[in-house]
XYZ file of N, CA and C in Angstrom:
774
model
N 143.750 87.661 78.521
C 144.491 89.041 79.075
C 143.837 89.732 79.860
N 142.659 89.989 79.843
C 141.743 90.794 80.700
C 141.809 90.033 82.165
N 141.806 88.649 82.048
C 141.690 88.045 83.671
C 143.192 88.395 84.302
N 144.067 88.516 83.614
C 145.416 88.765 84.022
C 145.723 89.966 84.544
N 145.071 90.815 83.536
C 144.786 92.562 84.024
C 144.135 92.623 85.227
N 143.301 91.950 85.336
C 142.082 91.944 86.454
C 142.895 91.388 87.787
N 143.805 90.407 87.694
C 144.578 90.029 88.805
C 145.534 90.881 89.277
N 146.112 91.507 88.520
C 147.102 92.618 88.746
C 146.431 93.639 89.565
N 145.200 94.068 89.228
C 144.485 95.042 89.584
C 144.082 94.326 90.992
N 143.622 93.303 91.003
C 143.375 92.825 92.429
C 144.550 92.944 93.401
N 145.638 92.566 93.011
C 146.777 92.577 93.839
C 147.091 94.018 94.391
N 147.148 94.731 93.487
C 147.384 96.283 93.974
C 145.997 96.784 94.903
N 145.084 96.369 94.574
C 143.979 96.639 95.701
C 144.341 96.093 96.945
N 144.828 95.011 96.832
C 145.035 94.041 98.153
C 146.127 94.914 98.927
N 147.264 95.280 98.232
C 148.155 95.813 98.652
C 147.649 97.366 99.498
N 147.075 97.989 98.631
C 146.539 99.475 99.182
C 145.666 99.227 100.467
N 144.899 98.065 100.480
C 144.124 97.747 101.478
C 144.935 97.547 102.648
N 145.790 96.623 102.637
C 146.586 96.230 103.723
C 147.576 97.717 104.388
N 147.805 98.402 103.502
C 148.284 99.764 103.786
C 147.732 100.706 104.546
N 146.387 100.461 104.911
C 145.661 101.237 105.943
C 144.557 102.121 105.220
N 143.636 102.682 106.468
C 142.607 103.437 106.047
C 142.642 104.428 104.936
N 143.815 105.177 105.033
C 144.147 106.395 104.027
C 144.084 105.849 102.611
N 144.311 104.739 102.421
C 144.402 104.099 100.959
C 143.227 103.450 100.666
N 142.162 103.303 101.392
C 141.010 102.541 101.505
C 140.270 103.186 100.074
N 140.153 104.201 99.707
C 139.310 104.681 98.653
C 140.155 104.530 97.139
N 141.477 104.426 97.316
C 142.232 103.891 96.195
C 142.266 102.384 95.685
N 141.922 101.547 97.115
C 141.848 100.115 96.851
C 140.506 100.004 96.160
N 139.462 100.815 96.478
C 138.166 100.465 96.191
C 138.292 100.600 94.803
N 138.831 101.647 94.225
C 138.788 101.839 92.800
C 139.594 100.720 91.943
N 140.529 100.061 92.821
C 141.457 99.105 92.002
C 140.416 97.595 91.996
N 139.807 97.413 93.072
C 138.668 96.306 93.137
C 137.743 96.604 92.109
N 137.172 97.601 92.104
C 135.963 97.832 91.042
C 136.490 97.902 89.689
N 137.788 98.281 89.302
C 138.146 98.196 87.990
C 138.467 96.843 87.569
N 138.903 96.052 88.487
C 139.219 94.667 88.148
C 137.704 93.797 87.877
N 137.075 94.091 88.821
C 135.499 93.596 88.507
C 135.092 93.857 87.404
N 135.134 95.100 86.933
C 134.780 95.374 85.365
C 135.594 94.149 84.190
N 136.648 94.148 84.563
C 137.615 93.398 83.626
C 137.287 91.852 83.572
N 136.516 91.254 84.665
C 136.409 89.811 84.634
C 135.256 89.115 84.803
N 134.226 89.905 84.188
C 132.864 89.554 84.623
C 132.305 88.168 83.946
N 133.324 87.750 82.991
C 133.072 86.267 82.415
C 133.802 85.324 83.273
N 134.692 85.485 84.072
C 135.213 84.811 84.957
C 134.310 84.556 86.510
N 133.594 83.551 86.605
C 132.842 83.501 87.711
C 133.719 83.359 89.015
N 134.764 82.546 89.131
C 135.605 82.466 90.376
C 136.057 83.569 90.641
N 136.944 84.249 89.671
C 137.645 85.728 89.919
C 136.710 86.734 90.357
N 135.522 86.404 89.862
C 134.735 87.821 90.080
C 134.052 87.818 91.575
N 133.936 86.306 91.640
C 133.390 86.040 93.393
C 134.414 86.649 94.170
N 135.763 86.066 93.942
C 136.682 86.754 95.080
C 137.093 88.128 95.006
N 136.996 88.818 93.742
C 136.628 90.220 93.937
C 135.580 90.996 94.599
N 134.361 90.434 94.443
C 133.232 91.208 95.110
C 133.648 90.791 96.447
N 134.044 89.521 97.057
C 134.319 89.332 98.241
C 135.105 90.230 99.057
N 136.397 90.568 98.293
C 137.197 91.319 98.719
C 136.791 92.849 99.038
N 136.003 93.199 97.965
C 135.442 94.459 97.948
C 134.641 94.624 99.290
N 133.697 93.411 99.284
C 132.711 93.499 100.599
C 133.573 93.400 101.775
N 134.694 93.105 102.019
C 135.498 93.331 103.350
C 136.184 94.745 103.367
N 136.484 95.208 102.339
C 136.921 96.494 102.339
C 135.631 97.611 102.677
N 134.423 97.210 102.343
C 133.340 98.186 102.371
C 133.093 98.067 103.905
N 133.126 96.812 104.521
C 133.011 96.648 105.795
C 133.849 97.614 106.911
N 135.279 97.639 106.380
C 136.131 98.310 107.012
C 135.611 100.102 107.069
N 135.203 100.376 105.794
C 134.804 101.471 105.729
C 133.205 102.005 106.171
N 132.734 100.779 106.765
C 131.316 101.260 107.426
C 130.423 101.326 106.719
N 130.585 100.921 105.223
C 129.258 101.034 104.452
C 128.576 99.593 104.420
N 128.060 99.336 105.293
C 127.375 98.070 105.440
C 126.591 97.469 104.197
N 125.619 98.234 103.991
C 124.551 97.851 102.901
C 125.301 97.594 101.868
N 126.363 98.310 101.446
C 126.915 98.283 100.102
C 127.864 96.893 100.279
N 128.258 96.670 101.495
C 129.196 95.345 101.655
C 128.309 94.082 101.598
N 127.056 94.304 101.988
C 126.245 93.167 101.971
C 125.615 92.793 100.613
N 125.770 93.829 99.600
C 125.426 93.769 98.123
C 126.466 93.134 97.660
N 127.965 93.502 97.785
C 128.967 92.693 97.229
C 128.838 91.326 97.499
N 128.852 91.129 98.863
C 128.779 89.615 99.200
C 127.892 88.809 98.654
N 126.508 89.412 98.519
C 125.848 88.658 97.898
C 126.085 88.604 96.373
N 126.475 89.420 95.500
C 127.161 89.241 94.211
C 128.171 88.260 94.366
N 128.974 88.268 95.071
C 130.159 87.169 95.077
C 129.331 85.686 95.163
N 128.334 85.632 95.989
C 127.603 84.290 96.119
C 126.886 83.829 94.799
N 126.458 84.874 94.233
C 126.001 84.846 92.573
C 126.823 84.039 91.811
N 128.146 84.600 91.855
C 128.881 84.089 90.973
C 129.585 82.700 91.382
N 129.747 82.639 92.746
C 130.064 81.376 93.365
C 129.428 80.950 94.602
N 128.241 80.152 94.544
C 127.676 79.727 95.796
C 128.462 79.035 96.943
N 129.591 78.620 96.454
C 130.345 77.771 97.615
C 131.486 78.704 98.192
N 131.579 80.026 97.843
C 132.432 80.763 98.410
C 132.134 81.119 99.927
N 132.795 80.379 100.764
C 132.497 80.438 102.047
C 132.842 81.753 102.848
N 133.836 82.565 102.209
C 134.094 83.818 102.615
C 132.922 84.732 102.586
N 132.347 84.711 101.392
C 131.567 85.483 100.853
C 130.316 85.574 101.846
N 129.877 84.254 102.415
C 128.754 84.046 103.444
C 129.143 84.759 104.776
N 130.741 84.818 105.195
C 131.200 85.400 106.099
C 131.149 87.109 106.294
N 131.170 87.647 105.085
C 131.133 88.896 104.846
C 129.814 89.342 104.897
N 128.784 88.624 104.231
C 127.388 88.985 104.168
C 126.583 88.892 105.615
N 127.352 87.728 106.534
C 126.984 87.645 108.098
C 127.266 88.923 108.717
N 128.542 89.412 108.488
C 129.186 90.704 109.181
C 128.376 91.869 108.798
N 128.158 91.994 107.709
C 127.180 93.172 107.045
C 125.611 93.080 107.983
N 125.117 91.842 107.743
C 123.852 91.765 108.332
C 123.996 92.217 110.015
N 125.144 91.713 110.789
C 125.036 91.806 112.107
C 125.318 93.409 112.293
N 125.946 94.209 111.538
C 126.231 95.692 111.726
C 124.919 96.704 111.476
N 124.135 95.812 110.643
C 122.593 96.384 110.387
C 121.716 96.090 111.292
N 122.331 95.375 112.226
C 121.012 94.950 113.169
C 120.313 93.609 112.871
N 120.546 92.992 111.853
C 119.770 91.820 111.467
C 120.646 90.458 112.136
N 120.398 90.060 113.518
C 120.981 89.070 113.890
C 120.681 87.754 113.212
N 119.289 87.511 113.114
C 118.944 86.305 112.636
C 119.506 85.749 111.339
N 119.605 87.104 110.411
C 120.018 86.659 109.132
C 121.518 86.481 109.023
N 122.222 87.388 110.017
C 123.611 87.459 110.120
C 123.850 85.822 110.618
N 123.184 85.262 111.707
C 123.827 83.864 112.107
C 123.395 83.016 110.906
N 122.328 83.057 109.979
C 122.161 81.981 108.826
C 123.069 82.146 107.833
N 123.659 83.394 107.666
C 124.818 83.457 106.346
C 126.070 82.756 107.394
N 126.151 83.080 108.501
C 127.590 82.352 109.132
C 127.657 81.083 109.430
N 126.284 80.473 109.564
C 126.043 79.119 109.898
C 126.171 78.519 108.296
N 125.847 79.183 107.200
C 126.022 78.638 106.050
C 127.590 78.591 105.532
N 128.405 79.603 106.033
C 129.724 79.708 105.796
C 130.288 78.280 106.436
N 130.143 78.014 107.761
C 130.419 76.846 108.333
C 130.444 75.488 107.426
N 129.084 75.564 106.856
C 128.885 74.323 106.201
C 129.345 74.359 104.808
N 129.781 75.483 104.260
C 130.334 75.657 102.889
C 131.887 75.428 102.823
N 132.392 75.915 104.124
C 133.879 75.750 104.078
C 134.429 74.326 103.811
N 135.622 74.436 102.701
C 136.081 73.038 102.623
C 137.193 73.110 103.027
N 137.897 73.823 103.864
C 139.141 73.982 104.479
C 139.108 74.010 105.986
N 139.945 73.644 106.926
C 140.037 73.994 108.201
C 140.322 75.337 108.352
N 141.018 75.859 107.565
C 141.359 77.446 107.642
C 139.840 77.989 107.635
N 139.182 77.768 106.579
C 137.721 78.609 106.205
C 136.994 78.437 107.435
N 136.896 77.125 107.980
C 135.770 76.722 109.221
C 136.405 77.712 110.474
N 137.604 77.619 110.348
C 138.219 78.477 111.713
C 137.790 79.949 111.763
N 138.144 80.593 110.300
C 137.592 81.823 110.004
C 136.177 82.046 110.389
N 135.289 81.093 109.920
C 133.764 81.562 110.104
C 133.559 81.255 111.732
N 134.298 80.395 112.345
C 133.919 80.012 113.607
C 134.383 81.428 114.528
N 135.388 81.907 114.199
C 135.913 83.193 114.857
C 135.229 84.076 114.578
N 134.482 84.466 113.606
C 133.428 85.755 113.265
C 132.285 85.309 113.954
N 131.824 84.040 114.079
C 130.519 83.725 114.789
C 130.677 84.197 116.271
N 131.869 83.907 116.594
C 132.138 84.189 118.230
C 132.028 85.922 118.360
N 132.637 86.615 117.307
C 133.001 88.020 117.471
C 131.625 88.581 117.481
N 130.537 88.160 116.399
C 129.391 88.705 116.258
C 128.512 88.587 117.482
N 128.465 87.344 118.158
C 127.866 87.096 119.283
C 128.179 88.160 120.389
N 129.568 87.983 120.536
C 130.176 89.004 121.457
C 129.665 90.474 121.209
N 129.635 91.097 119.953
C 129.596 92.334 119.951
C 128.211 92.529 120.109
N 127.289 91.761 119.547
C 125.658 91.864 119.877
C 125.272 92.060 121.356
N 126.278 90.990 122.158
C 125.918 90.949 123.573
C 126.183 92.300 124.079
N 127.239 92.814 123.801
C 127.938 94.029 124.142
C 126.858 95.197 123.944
N 126.294 95.162 122.501
C 125.590 96.422 122.116
C 124.150 96.199 122.795
N 123.470 95.114 122.906
C 122.250 95.040 123.852
C 122.411 95.538 125.338
N 123.631 95.319 125.933
C 123.862 95.694 127.193
C 124.090 97.177 127.311
N 124.693 97.855 126.174
C 124.684 99.188 126.233
C 123.347 99.767 126.128
N 122.728 99.174 125.331
C 121.045 99.738 124.891
C 120.614 99.754 126.292
N 120.816 98.674 127.373
C 119.926 98.575 128.248
C 120.513 99.489 129.562
N 121.605 99.845 129.404
C 122.296 100.771 130.303
C 121.912 102.420 129.949
N 121.897 102.660 128.669
C 121.934 104.042 128.261
C 120.352 104.229 128.322
N 120.213 105.795 128.790
C 118.969 106.269 128.753
C 118.598 106.657 127.131
N 117.331 106.464 126.831
C 116.900 106.778 125.659
C 116.512 108.156 125.463
N 117.004 108.895 124.482
C 116.311 110.208 124.431
C 114.952 110.328 123.725
N 114.448 111.292 124.498
C 112.803 111.428 123.753
C 112.516 112.848 123.715
N 111.856 113.437 122.937
C 111.716 114.818 122.894
C 110.456 115.233 123.671
N 110.426 116.372 124.139
C 109.555 116.966 124.915
C 108.114 116.942 124.143
N 108.238 117.152 122.683
C 106.893 116.926 122.011
C 106.451 115.773 122.089
N 107.231 114.726 121.959
C 106.626 113.500 122.147
C 106.022 113.096 123.436
N 106.679 113.672 124.493
C 106.113 113.594 125.873
C 104.719 114.423 126.135
N 104.636 115.493 125.408
C 103.388 116.296 125.731
C 102.363 115.701 124.770
N 102.915 115.529 123.269
C 101.752 115.387 122.803
C 101.109 113.623 122.297
N 102.106 112.902 122.747
C 101.757 111.463 122.574
C 101.374 110.779 123.788
N 100.794 111.269 124.641
C 100.504 110.875 126.023
C 99.195 110.097 126.344
N 98.443 109.557 125.299
C 97.327 108.840 125.258
C 97.136 107.854 124.550
N 96.244 106.566 124.714
C 96.116 105.534 123.850
C 94.593 105.308 123.977
N 94.071 104.498 123.087
C 92.808 104.285 123.296
C 92.657 102.553 123.343
N 91.913 101.891 124.058
C 91.703 100.556 124.430
C 90.333 100.192 124.527
N 90.073 99.302 124.582
C 88.422 98.365 124.952
C 88.504 97.911 126.122
N 87.298 98.570 126.958
C 87.321 97.761 128.340
C 86.613 96.615 128.315
N 86.380 96.171 129.519
C 85.641 94.870 129.831
C 84.228 94.545 129.363
N 83.833 96.101 129.190
C 82.325 95.990 128.609
C 82.404 96.265 127.040
N 83.566 96.348 126.551
C 83.755 96.493 124.941
C 83.343 97.883 124.644
N 83.593 98.969 125.664
C 83.569 100.350 125.091
C 84.955 100.680 124.973
N 85.012 101.705 123.853
C 86.198 102.295 123.490
C 86.569 103.430 124.942
N 87.705 103.290 125.472
C 88.330 104.249 126.270
C 89.511 104.696 126.018
N 89.757 105.863 126.640
C 91.004 106.883 126.549
C 91.913 106.696 127.619
N 93.001 106.237 127.867
C 93.862 106.364 129.040
C 95.180 107.212 128.873
N 95.689 107.852 129.791
C 96.986 108.567 129.511
C 98.106 107.895 130.060
N 99.139 108.057 128.944
C 100.465 107.389 129.591
C 101.220 108.095 130.006
N 101.719 107.389 131.057
C 103.067 108.158 132.163
C 104.225 108.510 131.252
N 104.932 109.329 131.712
C 106.345 109.712 130.911
C 107.210 108.504 131.005
N 107.219 107.456 131.733
C 108.036 106.516 132.044
C 107.470 105.266 130.862
N 106.060 105.282 130.957
C 105.797 104.368 129.815
C 106.080 104.798 128.164
N 106.073 106.094 128.308
C 106.462 106.511 126.932
C 107.800 106.238 126.794
N 108.744 106.555 127.511
C 110.224 106.358 127.455
C 110.440 104.703 127.261
N 109.705 103.885 128.037
C 109.821 102.489 127.808
C 109.511 101.878 126.315
N 108.407 102.412 125.724
C 107.959 102.150 124.654
C 108.889 102.714 123.413
N 109.327 103.832 123.757
C 110.419 104.325 122.790
C 111.679 103.329 122.693
N 112.065 103.019 123.930
C 113.301 102.343 124.083
C 113.201 100.822 123.311
N 111.925 100.241 123.715
C 111.838 99.161 122.951
C 111.655 99.316 121.510
N 111.337 100.287 120.958
C 111.235 100.620 119.692
C 112.478 100.674 118.927
N 113.302 101.525 119.642
C 114.661 101.790 119.456
C 115.576 100.486 119.397
N 115.318 99.679 120.269
C 116.180 98.264 120.333
C 115.757 97.476 118.966
N 114.645 97.549 118.692
C 113.840 96.555 117.455
C 114.754 97.288 116.120
N 114.585 98.665 116.050
C 114.989 99.257 114.944
C 116.371 98.882 114.685
N 117.243 98.988 115.878
C 118.921 98.693 115.673
C 118.868 97.168 115.438
N 118.261 96.428 116.051
C 118.391 94.777 115.894
C 118.140 94.284 114.292
N 116.990 95.070 113.793
C 116.990 94.669 112.266
C 117.285 95.642 111.321
N 118.116 96.338 111.674
C 118.452 97.690 110.596
C 117.411 98.366 109.963
N 116.374 98.790 110.604
C 115.367 99.517 110.229
C 115.402 100.847 109.855
N 116.649 101.476 110.469
C 116.827 102.917 109.978
C 117.320 103.194 108.527
N 117.655 102.158 108.078
C 117.928 102.144 106.495
C 116.787 102.429 105.444
N 116.985 103.105 104.475
C 115.899 103.475 103.518
C 114.835 102.483 103.114
N 115.487 101.185 102.706
C 114.932 100.103 102.069
C 114.045 99.795 103.089
N 114.165 99.139 104.376
C 113.078 98.686 105.224
C 112.355 99.521 105.540
N 112.596 100.867 105.659
C 111.550 101.803 106.132
C 110.521 102.020 105.036
N 111.133 102.042 103.797
C 110.004 102.329 102.689
C 109.097 100.836 102.726
N 109.722 99.701 102.959
C 108.900 98.536 102.940
C 107.699 98.784 103.857
N 108.125 99.083 105.117
C 107.316 99.278 106.325
C 106.129 100.180 106.083
N 106.806 101.454 105.334
C 105.581 102.624 105.087
C 104.576 102.148 104.194
N 105.078 101.371 102.909
C 104.265 100.897 102.117
C 103.280 100.190 102.564
N 103.528 99.024 103.471
C 102.886 98.086 103.885
C 101.729 98.849 104.672
N 102.114 99.799 105.689
C 101.161 100.373 106.674
C 100.253 101.412 105.871
N 100.630 101.845 104.634
C 99.988 102.709 103.753
C 98.745 102.088 103.216
N 99.132 100.732 102.897
C 98.312 99.779 101.823
C 97.007 99.224 102.804
N 97.107 99.722 104.356
C 96.111 99.051 104.898
C 94.751 100.182 105.049
N 94.852 101.124 104.400
C 94.149 102.364 104.385
C 93.301 102.772 105.412
N 94.229 103.043 106.460
C 93.699 103.638 107.761
C 93.463 102.318 108.708
N 93.205 101.100 108.046
C 93.001 100.031 109.518
C 94.371 100.037 110.216
N 94.162 99.622 111.511
C 95.453 99.566 112.485
C 95.940 98.040 112.130
N 97.505 97.925 111.945
C 98.043 96.683 111.876
C 98.123 95.784 112.795
N 97.665 94.476 112.988
C 97.730 93.630 113.968
C 99.225 93.320 114.138
N 99.514 92.706 115.227
C 101.084 92.141 115.311
C 101.159 90.839 114.604
N 100.124 89.988 114.600
C 100.057 88.808 113.777
C 100.207 89.075 112.275
N 99.508 90.189 111.745
C 99.684 90.302 110.194
C 101.049 91.001 109.950
N 101.400 91.801 110.777
C 102.624 92.354 110.628
C 103.642 91.327 110.449
N 103.869 90.235 111.203
C 104.966 89.333 111.292
C 104.759 88.490 109.877
N 103.836 88.495 109.421
C 103.545 87.681 108.398
C 104.206 88.404 107.105
N 104.098 89.830 106.932
C 104.772 90.441 106.158
C 106.403 90.607 106.272
N 106.658 90.810 107.658
C 108.259 90.865 108.206
C 108.387 89.903 109.187
N 108.567 88.822 108.618
C 108.795 87.430 109.533
C 110.069 87.569 110.539
N 110.985 88.555 110.168
C 112.177 88.453 111.086
C 111.981 88.871 112.457
N 110.742 89.306 112.564
C 110.305 89.669 114.074
C 109.310 88.716 114.736
N 109.558 88.594 116.092
C 108.673 87.878 116.900
C 107.139 88.574 116.815
N 106.134 88.066 117.364
C 104.832 88.816 117.633
C 105.146 89.787 118.707
N 105.736 89.401 119.818
C 106.046 90.372 120.973
C 106.700 91.631 120.488
N 107.643 91.237 119.714
C 108.560 92.533 118.981
C 107.595 93.393 118.124
N 106.914 92.734 117.338
C 105.698 93.423 116.500
C 104.893 94.211 117.317
N 104.490 93.944 118.416
C 103.526 94.701 119.356
C 104.110 95.748 119.726
N 105.801 95.544 120.210
C 106.299 96.918 120.875
C 106.771 97.964 119.614
N 107.006 97.126 118.534
C 107.143 98.250 117.249
C 106.058 98.971 116.897
N 104.904 98.227 116.657
C 103.694 99.008 116.181
C 103.080 99.852 117.474
N 103.296 99.567 118.749
C 102.767 100.583 119.536
C 103.414 101.904 119.708
N 104.630 101.899 119.315
C 105.328 103.329 119.248
C 104.856 103.847 117.859
N 104.955 103.194 116.740
C 104.132 103.851 115.718
C 102.840 104.584 115.867
N 101.928 103.649 116.442
C 100.674 104.085 116.569
C 100.917 105.223 117.697
N 101.651 105.467 118.582
C 101.925 106.561 119.642
C 102.163 107.978 118.813
N 103.006 107.525 117.671
C 103.362 108.654 116.838
C 102.318 109.459 115.983
N 101.485 108.183 115.614
C 100.190 108.588 114.731
C 99.333 109.535 115.590
N 99.067 109.060 116.891
C 98.309 109.684 117.886
C 98.834 111.113 118.189
N 100.349 111.371 118.274
C 100.660 112.617 118.465
C 100.386 113.520 116.955
N 100.595 112.863 115.940
C 100.327 113.782 114.770
C 98.901 114.265 114.494
N 97.917 113.356 115.154
C 96.397 113.628 114.928
C 96.325 114.932 116.084
N 96.903 114.886 117.273
C 96.678 115.769 118.194
C 97.322 117.071 117.741
N 98.520 117.152 117.021
C 98.944 118.370 116.471
C 98.215 119.087 115.393
N 97.847 118.242 114.518
C 96.588 118.550 113.655
C 95.566 119.225 114.251
N 94.706 118.629 115.045
C 93.820 119.223 115.868
C 94.013 120.478 116.771
N 95.393 120.483 117.000
C 95.647 121.706 117.952
C 95.876 122.881 116.716
N 96.518 122.629 115.565
C 96.867 123.684 114.856
C 95.112 124.128 114.238
N 94.381 123.069 113.800
C 93.062 123.596 113.516
C 92.366 124.314 114.366
N 92.370 124.125 115.635
C 91.848 125.041 116.473
C 92.392 126.364 116.619
N 93.748 126.245 116.556
C 94.492 127.546 116.591
C 94.254 128.401 115.258
N 93.808 127.825 114.298
C 93.343 128.573 112.950
C 92.149 129.220 113.282
N 91.398 128.288 113.702
C 89.948 128.707 114.025
C 89.689 129.854 114.773
N 90.650 129.768 115.893
C 90.755 131.221 116.926
C 91.250 132.397 116.202
N 92.213 132.173 115.523
C 92.737 133.347 114.521
C 91.973 133.916 113.749
N 91.061 133.148 113.154
C 90.078 133.659 112.223
C 88.859 134.341 112.710
N 88.753 134.129 114.162
C 87.493 134.797 114.622
C 87.730 136.341 115.058
């Protein structure tokens, strides 16, 4: 009886979904109610989570969409559409390598020509969207605050004699460093809370040591070593800026107390 009720709820959700964006919230409620009714039916549960994942993609709730797609795969690892939805969610959060892994899995798992055609179509769309997005990033100017330009204008390096030296970065160097950082953040979806917390936790665990690119990619293997160099360079620039601000504030406090 519950499965029948869940099927009816699913159909109502489908109709609301097809009716357009103004009905998405109601469709979400229908899918969620149906999911609660059929937890003991793996096939139907997988389908419902997959449907809700597609709806969440349309609502631009990409993290939640990926979670639903993964849940669909837990119930039915052969659900090719669930791999597609997971791939789309990863692409929308900037993780192209993971997106392509899911989409290639969809091609492998697809048991019908229709399912394979869907996966192939989405793969082409994802590649095209990624190419367009990267082209836009290349063309657009990357915003950077005056505080960053003024305060984060130097870095330390070791010269040929093994001595620590300090050099000042030009405005263009800072902008380029920031641009590369932003591209990586977009590519791997690092603007979301979960990856940010993981990276912050890792850097904090170093207890003041500077992270090397080689060590960083061992912890976050989605990046290449050159990407890790660019990512960590801007973080180090930000830390340098904070240190300079703290020093400036201490000096100002000391001057005020005299």
